[in-house]
C-alpha cells in the first residue's frame, strides 16, 4: 500500500491517537493503522474508525482512565 500524499511505503502499526467529541478529548491507544514511513500520514480502516466512534459513546471500562492535561496559551510565558 502506497501513501496517497507522498507515495511512500505504508506499514501496519499500532498507534495512539487523539480524537475530539462533544467537548471531550479522547486518547485512544493501540489503534491498528497503516503509517507512511516517509511522511507519517496515518490511514485507518473503516472498521477501526467505526470502533473509535463507538468507544467515545460508551462509559469507561476497567483498565481505562481519565488523565489531566495542561492547556497552555501560546502567547503566555
Ligand atoms: Zn506519505
PDB file of N, CA and C and ligand atoms in Angstrom:
ATOM      1  N   UNK A   1       0.847  -1.210   0.000  1.00  0.00           N
ATOM      2  CA  UNK A   1       0.000   0.000   0.000  1.00  0.00           C
ATOM      3  C   UNK A   1       0.878   1.254   0.000  1.00  0.00           C
ATOM      4  N   UNK A   2       0.547   2.204  -0.885  1.00  0.00           N
ATOM      5  CA  UNK A   2       1.325   3.445  -1.008  1.00  0.00           C
ATOM      6  C   UNK A   2       0.560   4.613  -0.362  1.00  0.00           C
ATOM      7  N   UNK A   3       1.336   5.545   0.195  1.00  0.00           N
ATOM      8  CA  UNK A   3       0.745   6.743   0.792  1.00  0.00           C
ATOM      9  C   UNK A   3       0.102   7.600  -0.292  1.00  0.00           C
ATOM     10  N   UNK A   4      -1.126   8.062  -0.035  1.00  0.00           N
ATOM     11  CA  UNK A   4      -1.808   8.888  -1.047  1.00  0.00           C
ATOM     12  C   UNK A   4      -1.251  10.306  -1.098  1.00  0.00           C
ATOM     13  N   UNK A   5      -0.459  10.688  -0.062  1.00  0.00           N
ATOM     14  CA  UNK A   5       0.120  12.035  -0.060  1.00  0.00           C
ATOM     15  C   UNK A   5       1.474  12.074  -0.769  1.00  0.00           C
ATOM     16  N   UNK A   6       2.352  11.112  -0.415  1.00  0.00           N
ATOM     17  CA  UNK A   6       3.727  11.209  -0.905  1.00  0.00           C
ATOM     18  C   UNK A   6       4.186   9.954  -1.634  1.00  0.00           C
ATOM     19  N   UNK A   7       3.324   8.956  -1.763  1.00  0.00           N
ATOM     20  CA  UNK A   7       3.661   7.687  -2.426  1.00  0.00           C
ATOM     21  C   UNK A   7       4.706   6.862  -1.673  1.00  0.00           C
ATOM     22  N   UNK A   8       4.973   7.208  -0.406  1.00  0.00           N
ATOM     23  CA  UNK A   8       5.882   6.406   0.416  1.00  0.00           C
ATOM     24  C   UNK A   8       5.248   5.063   0.766  1.00  0.00           C
ATOM     25  N   UNK A   9       6.066   4.167   1.293  1.00  0.00           N
ATOM     26  CA  UNK A   9       5.566   2.858   1.720  1.00  0.00           C
ATOM     27  C   UNK A   9       4.799   2.996   3.025  1.00  0.00           C
ATOM     28  N   UNK A  10       3.673   2.277   3.156  1.00  0.00           N
ATOM     29  CA  UNK A  10       2.904   2.307   4.390  1.00  0.00           C
ATOM     30  C   UNK A  10       3.042   0.971   5.098  1.00  0.00           C
ATOM     31  N   UNK A  11       3.228   1.034   6.422  1.00  0.00           N
ATOM     32  CA  UNK A  11       3.457  -0.144   7.232  1.00  0.00           C
ATOM     33  C   UNK A  11       2.404  -0.239   8.318  1.00  0.00           C
ATOM     34  N   UNK A  12       1.964  -1.465   8.633  1.00  0.00           N
ATOM     35  CA  UNK A  12       0.957  -1.642   9.676  1.00  0.00           C
ATOM     36  C   UNK A  12       1.585  -1.401  11.049  1.00  0.00           C
ATOM     37  N   UNK A  13       0.946  -0.553  11.845  1.00  0.00           N
ATOM     38  CA  UNK A  13       1.430  -0.253  13.200  1.00  0.00           C
ATOM     39  C   UNK A  13       0.253  -0.059  14.132  1.00  0.00           C
ATOM     40  N   UNK A  14       0.525  -0.192  15.444  1.00  0.00           N
ATOM     41  CA  UNK A  14      -0.469   0.164  16.444  1.00  0.00           C
ATOM     42  C   UNK A  14      -0.125   1.573  16.927  1.00  0.00           C
ATOM     43  N   UNK A  15      -1.085   2.469  16.870  1.00  0.00           N
ATOM     44  CA  UNK A  15      -0.797   3.865  17.205  1.00  0.00           C
ATOM     45  C   UNK A  15      -1.744   4.369  18.290  1.00  0.00           C
ATOM     46  N   UNK A  16      -1.351   5.474  18.918  1.00  0.00           N
ATOM     47  CA  UNK A  16      -2.211   6.181  19.869  1.00  0.00           C
ATOM     48  C   UNK A  16      -2.672   7.455  19.189  1.00  0.00           C
ATOM     49  N   UNK A  17      -3.968   7.698  19.162  1.00  0.00           N
ATOM     50  CA  UNK A  17      -4.442   8.906  18.504  1.00  0.00           C
ATOM     51  C   UNK A  17      -5.339   9.737  19.425  1.00  0.00           C
ATOM     52  N   UNK A  18      -5.482  10.987  19.088  1.00  0.00           N
ATOM     53  CA  UNK A  18      -6.332  11.918  19.818  1.00  0.00           C
ATOM     54  C   UNK A  18      -7.570  12.206  18.982  1.00  0.00           C
ATOM     55  N   UNK A  19      -8.741  12.091  19.606  1.00  0.00           N
ATOM     56  CA  UNK A  19      -9.974  12.466  18.924  1.00  0.00           C
ATOM     57  C   UNK A  19     -10.714  13.455  19.819  1.00  0.00           C
ATOM     58  N   UNK A  20     -11.539  14.281  19.222  1.00  0.00           N
ATOM     59  CA  UNK A  20     -12.351  15.251  19.958  1.00  0.00           C
ATOM     60  C   UNK A  20     -13.804  14.964  19.666  1.00  0.00           C
ATOM     61  N   UNK A  21     -14.607  14.835  20.745  1.00  0.00           N
ATOM     62  CA  UNK A  21     -16.013  14.516  20.550  1.00  0.00           C
ATOM     63  C   UNK A  21     -16.825  15.136  21.674  1.00  0.00           C
ATOM     64  N   UNK A  22     -17.834  15.948  21.330  1.00  0.00           N
ATOM     65  CA  UNK A  22     -18.773  16.535  22.294  1.00  0.00           C
ATOM     66  C   UNK A  22     -18.084  17.115  23.526  1.00  0.00           C
ATOM     67  N   UNK A  23     -17.081  17.952  23.318  1.00  0.00           N
ATOM     68  CA  UNK A  23     -16.445  18.650  24.432  1.00  0.00           C
ATOM     69  C   UNK A  23     -15.351  17.882  25.154  1.00  0.00           C
ATOM     70  N   UNK A  24     -15.078  16.661  24.763  1.00  0.00           N
ATOM     71  CA  UNK A  24     -14.004  15.888  25.387  1.00  0.00           C
ATOM     72  C   UNK A  24     -12.954  15.473  24.360  1.00  0.00           C
ATOM     73  N   UNK A  25     -11.701  15.488  24.814  1.00  0.00           N
ATOM     74  CA  UNK A  25     -10.651  14.860  24.035  1.00  0.00           C
ATOM     75  C   UNK A  25     -10.513  13.421  24.491  1.00  0.00           C
ATOM     76  N   UNK A  26     -10.243  12.547  23.575  1.00  0.00           N
ATOM     77  CA  UNK A  26     -10.007  11.143  23.890  1.00  0.00           C
ATOM     78  C   UNK A  26      -8.647  10.731  23.361  1.00  0.00           C
ATOM     79  N   UNK A  27      -7.878  10.039  24.196  1.00  0.00           N
ATOM     80  CA  UNK A  27      -6.688   9.340  23.721  1.00  0.00           C
ATOM     81  C   UNK A  27      -7.117   7.899  23.490  1.00  0.00           C
ATOM     82  N   UNK A  28      -6.923   7.411  22.313  1.00  0.00           N
ATOM     83  CA  UNK A  28      -7.284   6.024  22.022  1.00  0.00           C
ATOM     84  C   UNK A  28      -6.003   5.274  21.681  1.00  0.00           C
ATOM     85  N   UNK A  29      -5.714   4.276  22.520  1.00  0.00           N
ATOM     86  CA  UNK A  29      -4.440   3.556  22.392  1.00  0.00           C
ATOM     87  C   UNK A  29      -4.605   2.285  21.583  1.00  0.00           C
ATOM     88  N   UNK A  30      -3.494   1.853  21.008  1.00  0.00           N
ATOM     89  CA  UNK A  30      -3.414   0.562  20.299  1.00  0.00           C
ATOM     90  C   UNK A  30      -4.418   0.456  19.153  1.00  0.00           C
ATOM     91  N   UNK A  31      -4.507   1.524  18.361  1.00  0.00           N
ATOM     92  CA  UNK A  31      -5.383   1.501  17.191  1.00  0.00           C
ATOM     93  C   UNK A  31      -4.574   0.993  15.996  1.00  0.00           C
ATOM     94  N   UNK A  32      -5.073  -0.046  15.311  1.00  0.00           N
ATOM     95  CA  UNK A  32      -4.342  -0.515  14.141  1.00  0.00           C
ATOM     96  C   UNK A  32      -4.436   0.510  13.015  1.00  0.00           C
ATOM     97  N   UNK A  33      -3.289   0.843  12.415  1.00  0.00           N
ATOM     98  CA  UNK A  33      -3.263   1.846  11.342  1.00  0.00           C
ATOM     99  C   UNK A  33      -2.208   1.476  10.322  1.00  0.00           C
ATOM    100  N   UNK A  34      -2.330   2.021   9.135  1.00  0.00           N
ATOM    101  CA  UNK A  34      -1.255   1.982   8.159  1.00  0.00           C
ATOM    102  C   UNK A  34      -0.551   3.332   8.277  1.00  0.00           C
ATOM    103  N   UNK A  35       0.775   3.304   8.516  1.00  0.00           N
ATOM    104  CA  UNK A  35       1.521   4.542   8.736  1.00  0.00           C
ATOM    105  C   UNK A  35       2.579   4.686   7.655  1.00  0.00           C
ATOM    106  N   UNK A  36       2.658   5.869   7.038  1.00  0.00           N
ATOM    107  CA  UNK A  36       3.634   6.138   5.986  1.00  0.00           C
ATOM    108  C   UNK A  36       5.029   6.269   6.597  1.00  0.00           C
ATOM    109  N   UNK A  37       5.969   5.487   6.062  1.00  0.00           N
ATOM    110  CA  UNK A  37       7.344   5.533   6.583  1.00  0.00           C
ATOM    111  C   UNK A  37       8.027   6.838   6.208  1.00  0.00           C
ATOM    112  N   UNK A  38       7.508   7.506   5.208  1.00  0.00           N
ATOM    113  CA  UNK A  38       8.156   8.719   4.707  1.00  0.00           C
ATOM    114  C   UNK A  38       7.620   9.986   5.378  1.00  0.00           C
ATOM    115  N   UNK A  39       6.282  10.162   5.390  1.00  0.00           N
ATOM    116  CA  UNK A  39       5.731  11.430   5.909  1.00  0.00           C
ATOM    117  C   UNK A  39       4.927  11.248   7.195  1.00  0.00           C
ATOM    118  N   UNK A  40       4.689   9.996   7.628  1.00  0.00           N
ATOM    119  CA  UNK A  40       3.981   9.775   8.887  1.00  0.00           C
ATOM    120  C   UNK A  40       2.472   9.811   8.783  1.00  0.00           C
ATOM    121  N   UNK A  41       1.933  10.009   7.596  1.00  0.00           N
ATOM    122  CA  UNK A  41       0.477  10.012   7.426  1.00  0.00           C
ATOM    123  C   UNK A  41      -0.107   8.683   7.908  1.00  0.00           C
ATOM    124  N   UNK A  42      -1.251   8.767   8.634  1.00  0.00           N
ATOM    125  CA  UNK A  42      -1.888   7.553   9.134  1.00  0.00           C
ATOM    126  C   UNK A  42      -3.185   7.290   8.382  1.00  0.00           C
ATOM    127  N   UNK A  43      -3.416   6.038   8.067  1.00  0.00           N
ATOM    128  CA  UNK A  43      -4.656   5.651   7.419  1.00  0.00           C
ATOM    129  C   UNK A  43      -5.333   4.581   8.264  1.00  0.00           C
ATOM    130  N   UNK A  44      -6.647   4.784   8.535  1.00  0.00           N
ATOM    131  CA  UNK A  44      -7.412   3.844   9.360  1.00  0.00           C
ATOM    132  C   UNK A  44      -8.473   3.167   8.518  1.00  0.00           C
ATOM    133  N   UNK A  45      -8.688   1.878   8.789  1.00  0.00           N
ATOM    134  CA  UNK A  45      -9.751   1.170   8.084  1.00  0.00           C
ATOM    135  C   UNK A  45     -11.104   1.704   8.556  1.00  0.00           C
ATOM    136  N   UNK A  46     -12.136   1.481   7.737  1.00  0.00           N
ATOM    137  CA  UNK A  46     -13.480   1.911   8.104  1.00  0.00           C
ATOM    138  C   UNK A  46     -13.916   1.268   9.419  1.00  0.00           C
ATOM    139  N   UNK A  47     -13.565  -0.011   9.615  1.00  0.00           N
ATOM    140  CA  UNK A  47     -13.990  -0.679  10.854  1.00  0.00           C
ATOM    141  C   UNK A  47     -13.266  -0.074  12.068  1.00  0.00           C
ATOM    142  N   UNK A  48     -12.005   0.349  11.900  1.00  0.00           N
ATOM    143  CA  UNK A  48     -11.301   0.990  13.013  1.00  0.00           C
ATOM    144  C   UNK A  48     -11.946   2.340  13.339  1.00  0.00           C
ATOM    145  N   UNK A  49     -12.331   3.087  12.315  1.00  0.00           N
ATOM    146  CA  UNK A  49     -12.981   4.393  12.528  1.00  0.00           C
ATOM    147  C   UNK A  49     -14.316   4.202  13.251  1.00  0.00           C
ATOM    148  N   UNK A  50     -15.075   3.178  12.839  1.00  0.00           N
ATOM    149  CA  UNK A  50     -16.367   2.925  13.481  1.00  0.00           C
ATOM    150  C   UNK A  50     -16.188   2.498  14.933  1.00  0.00           C
ATOM    151  N   UNK A  51     -15.187   1.653  15.193  1.00  0.00           N
ATOM    152  CA  UNK A  51     -14.918   1.215  16.570  1.00  0.00           C
ATOM    153  C   UNK A  51     -14.551   2.413  17.451  1.00  0.00           C
ATOM    154  N   UNK A  52     -13.724   3.334  16.924  1.00  0.00           N
ATOM    155  CA  UNK A  52     -13.353   4.520  17.698  1.00  0.00           C
ATOM    156  C   UNK A  52     -14.589   5.370  18.005  1.00  0.00           C
ATOM    157  N   UNK A  53     -15.471   5.527  17.019  1.00  0.00           N
ATOM    158  CA  UNK A  53     -16.702   6.287  17.234  1.00  0.00           C
ATOM    159  C   UNK A  53     -17.548   5.645  18.338  1.00  0.00           C
ATOM    160  N   UNK A  54     -17.641   4.311  18.306  1.00  0.00           N
ATOM    161  CA  UNK A  54     -18.420   3.611  19.332  1.00  0.00           C
ATOM    162  C   UNK A  54     -17.806   3.782  20.719  1.00  0.00           C
ATOM    163  N   UNK A  55     -16.464   3.688  20.791  1.00  0.00           N
ATOM    164  CA  UNK A  55     -15.781   3.797  22.084  1.00  0.00           C
ATOM    165  C   UNK A  55     -16.078   5.136  22.757  1.00  0.00           C
ATOM    166  N   UNK A  56     -16.202   6.198  21.946  1.00  0.00           N
ATOM    167  CA  UNK A  56     -16.414   7.525  22.521  1.00  0.00           C
ATOM    168  C   UNK A  56     -17.843   7.725  23.015  1.00  0.00           C
ATOM    169  N   UNK A  57     -18.733   6.782  22.737  1.00  0.00           N
ATOM    170  CA  UNK A  57     -20.118   6.864  23.198  1.00  0.00           C
ATOM    171  C   UNK A  57     -20.350   6.042  24.465  1.00  0.00           C
ATOM    172  N   UNK A  58     -19.392   5.178  24.800  1.00  0.00           N
ATOM    173  CA  UNK A  58     -19.592   4.228  25.904  1.00  0.00           C
ATOM    174  C   UNK A  58     -18.863   4.679  27.160  1.00  0.00           C
ATOM    175  N   UNK A  59     -19.377   4.248  28.353  1.00  0.00           N
ATOM    176  CA  UNK A  59     -18.641   4.547  29.588  1.00  0.00           C
ATOM    177  C   UNK A  59     -17.302   3.805  29.617  1.00  0.00           C
ATOM    178  N   UNK A  60     -16.363   4.335  30.440  1.00  0.00           N
ATOM    179  CA  UNK A  60     -15.058   3.690  30.550  1.00  0.00           C
ATOM    180  C   UNK A  60     -15.182   2.295  31.148  1.00  0.00           C
ATOM    181  N   UNK A  61     -14.292   1.427  30.738  1.00  0.00           N
ATOM    182  CA  UNK A  61     -14.248   0.071  31.273  1.00  0.00           C
ATOM    183  C   UNK A  61     -13.036  -0.074  32.187  1.00  0.00           C
ATOM    184  N   UNK A  62     -13.013  -1.150  33.016  1.00  0.00           N
ATOM    185  CA  UNK A  62     -11.847  -1.373  33.880  1.00  0.00           C
ATOM    186  C   UNK A  62     -10.562  -1.354  33.056  1.00  0.00           C
ATOM    187  N   UNK A  63      -9.537  -0.666  33.600  1.00  0.00           N
ATOM    188  CA  UNK A  63      -8.280  -0.568  32.867  1.00  0.00           C
ATOM    189  C   UNK A  63      -8.186   0.703  32.047  1.00  0.00           C
ATOM    190  N   UNK A  64      -9.325   1.408  31.874  1.00  0.00           N
ATOM    191  CA  UNK A  64      -9.309   2.699  31.188  1.00  0.00           C
ATOM    192  C   UNK A  64      -9.368   3.792  32.252  1.00  0.00           C
ATOM    193  N   UNK A  65      -8.981   5.012  31.898  1.00  0.00           N
ATOM    194  CA  UNK A  65      -8.867   6.042  32.929  1.00  0.00           C
ATOM    195  C   UNK A  65      -8.988   7.446  32.345  1.00  0.00           C
ATOM    196  N   UNK A  66      -9.186   8.406  33.250  1.00  0.00           N
ATOM    197  CA  UNK A  66      -9.110   9.812  32.908  1.00  0.00           C
ATOM    198  C   UNK A  66      -7.720  10.330  33.239  1.00  0.00           C
ATOM    199  N   UNK A  67      -7.183  11.243  32.434  1.00  0.00           N
ATOM    200  CA  UNK A  67      -5.944  11.930  32.788  1.00  0.00           C
ATOM    201  C   UNK A  67      -6.182  13.430  32.671  1.00  0.00           C
ATOM    202  N   UNK A  68      -5.365  14.202  33.393  1.00  0.00           N
ATOM    203  CA  UNK A  68      -5.409  15.662  33.264  1.00  0.00           C
ATOM    204  C   UNK A  68      -4.311  16.103  32.304  1.00  0.00           C
ATOM    205  N   UNK A  69      -4.621  17.056  31.480  1.00  0.00           N
ATOM    206  CA  UNK A  69      -3.595  17.568  30.580  1.00  0.00           C
ATOM    207  C   UNK A  69      -3.494  19.088  30.740  1.00  0.00           C
ATOM    208  N   UNK A  70      -2.268  19.642  30.693  1.00  0.00           N
ATOM    209  CA  UNK A  70      -2.122  21.090  30.765  1.00  0.00           C
ATOM    210  C   UNK A  70      -2.620  21.724  29.461  1.00  0.00           C
ATOM    211  N   UNK A  71      -3.318  22.850  29.620  1.00  0.00           N
ATOM    212  CA  UNK A  71      -3.765  23.616  28.450  1.00  0.00           C
ATOM    213  C   UNK A  71      -3.062  24.955  28.491  1.00  0.00           C
ATOM    214  N   UNK A  72      -2.201  25.231  27.544  1.00  0.00           N
ATOM    215  CA  UNK A  72      -1.378  26.430  27.549  1.00  0.00           C
ATOM    216  C   UNK A  72      -1.836  27.404  26.482  1.00  0.00           C
ATOM    217  N   UNK A  73      -1.608  28.702  26.771  1.00  0.00           N
ATOM    218  CA  UNK A  73      -1.838  29.709  25.750  1.00  0.00           C
ATOM    219  C   UNK A  73      -0.502  30.042  25.101  1.00  0.00           C
ATOM    220  N   UNK A  74      -0.480  30.020  23.799  1.00  0.00           N
ATOM    221  CA  UNK A  74       0.773  30.214  23.063  1.00  0.00           C
ATOM    222  C   UNK A  74       1.424  31.537  23.406  1.00  0.00           C
ATOM    223  N   UNK A  75       0.599  32.569  23.646  1.00  0.00           N
ATOM    224  CA  UNK A  75       1.142  33.906  23.866  1.00  0.00           C
ATOM    225  C   UNK A  75       1.671  34.123  25.289  1.00  0.00           C
ATOM    226  N   UNK A  76       1.377  33.180  26.220  1.00  0.00           N
ATOM    227  CA  UNK A  76       1.839  33.407  27.600  1.00  0.00           C
ATOM    228  C   UNK A  76       3.279  32.964  27.766  1.00  0.00           C
ATOM    229  N   UNK A  77       3.866  33.332  28.922  1.00  0.00           N
ATOM    230  CA  UNK A  77       5.240  32.939  29.195  1.00  0.00           C
ATOM    231  C   UNK A  77       6.212  33.746  28.349  1.00  0.00           C
TER     232      UNK A  77
HETATM  233 ZN1  LIG B   1       3.485   9.703   2.982  1.00  0.00          ZN
END
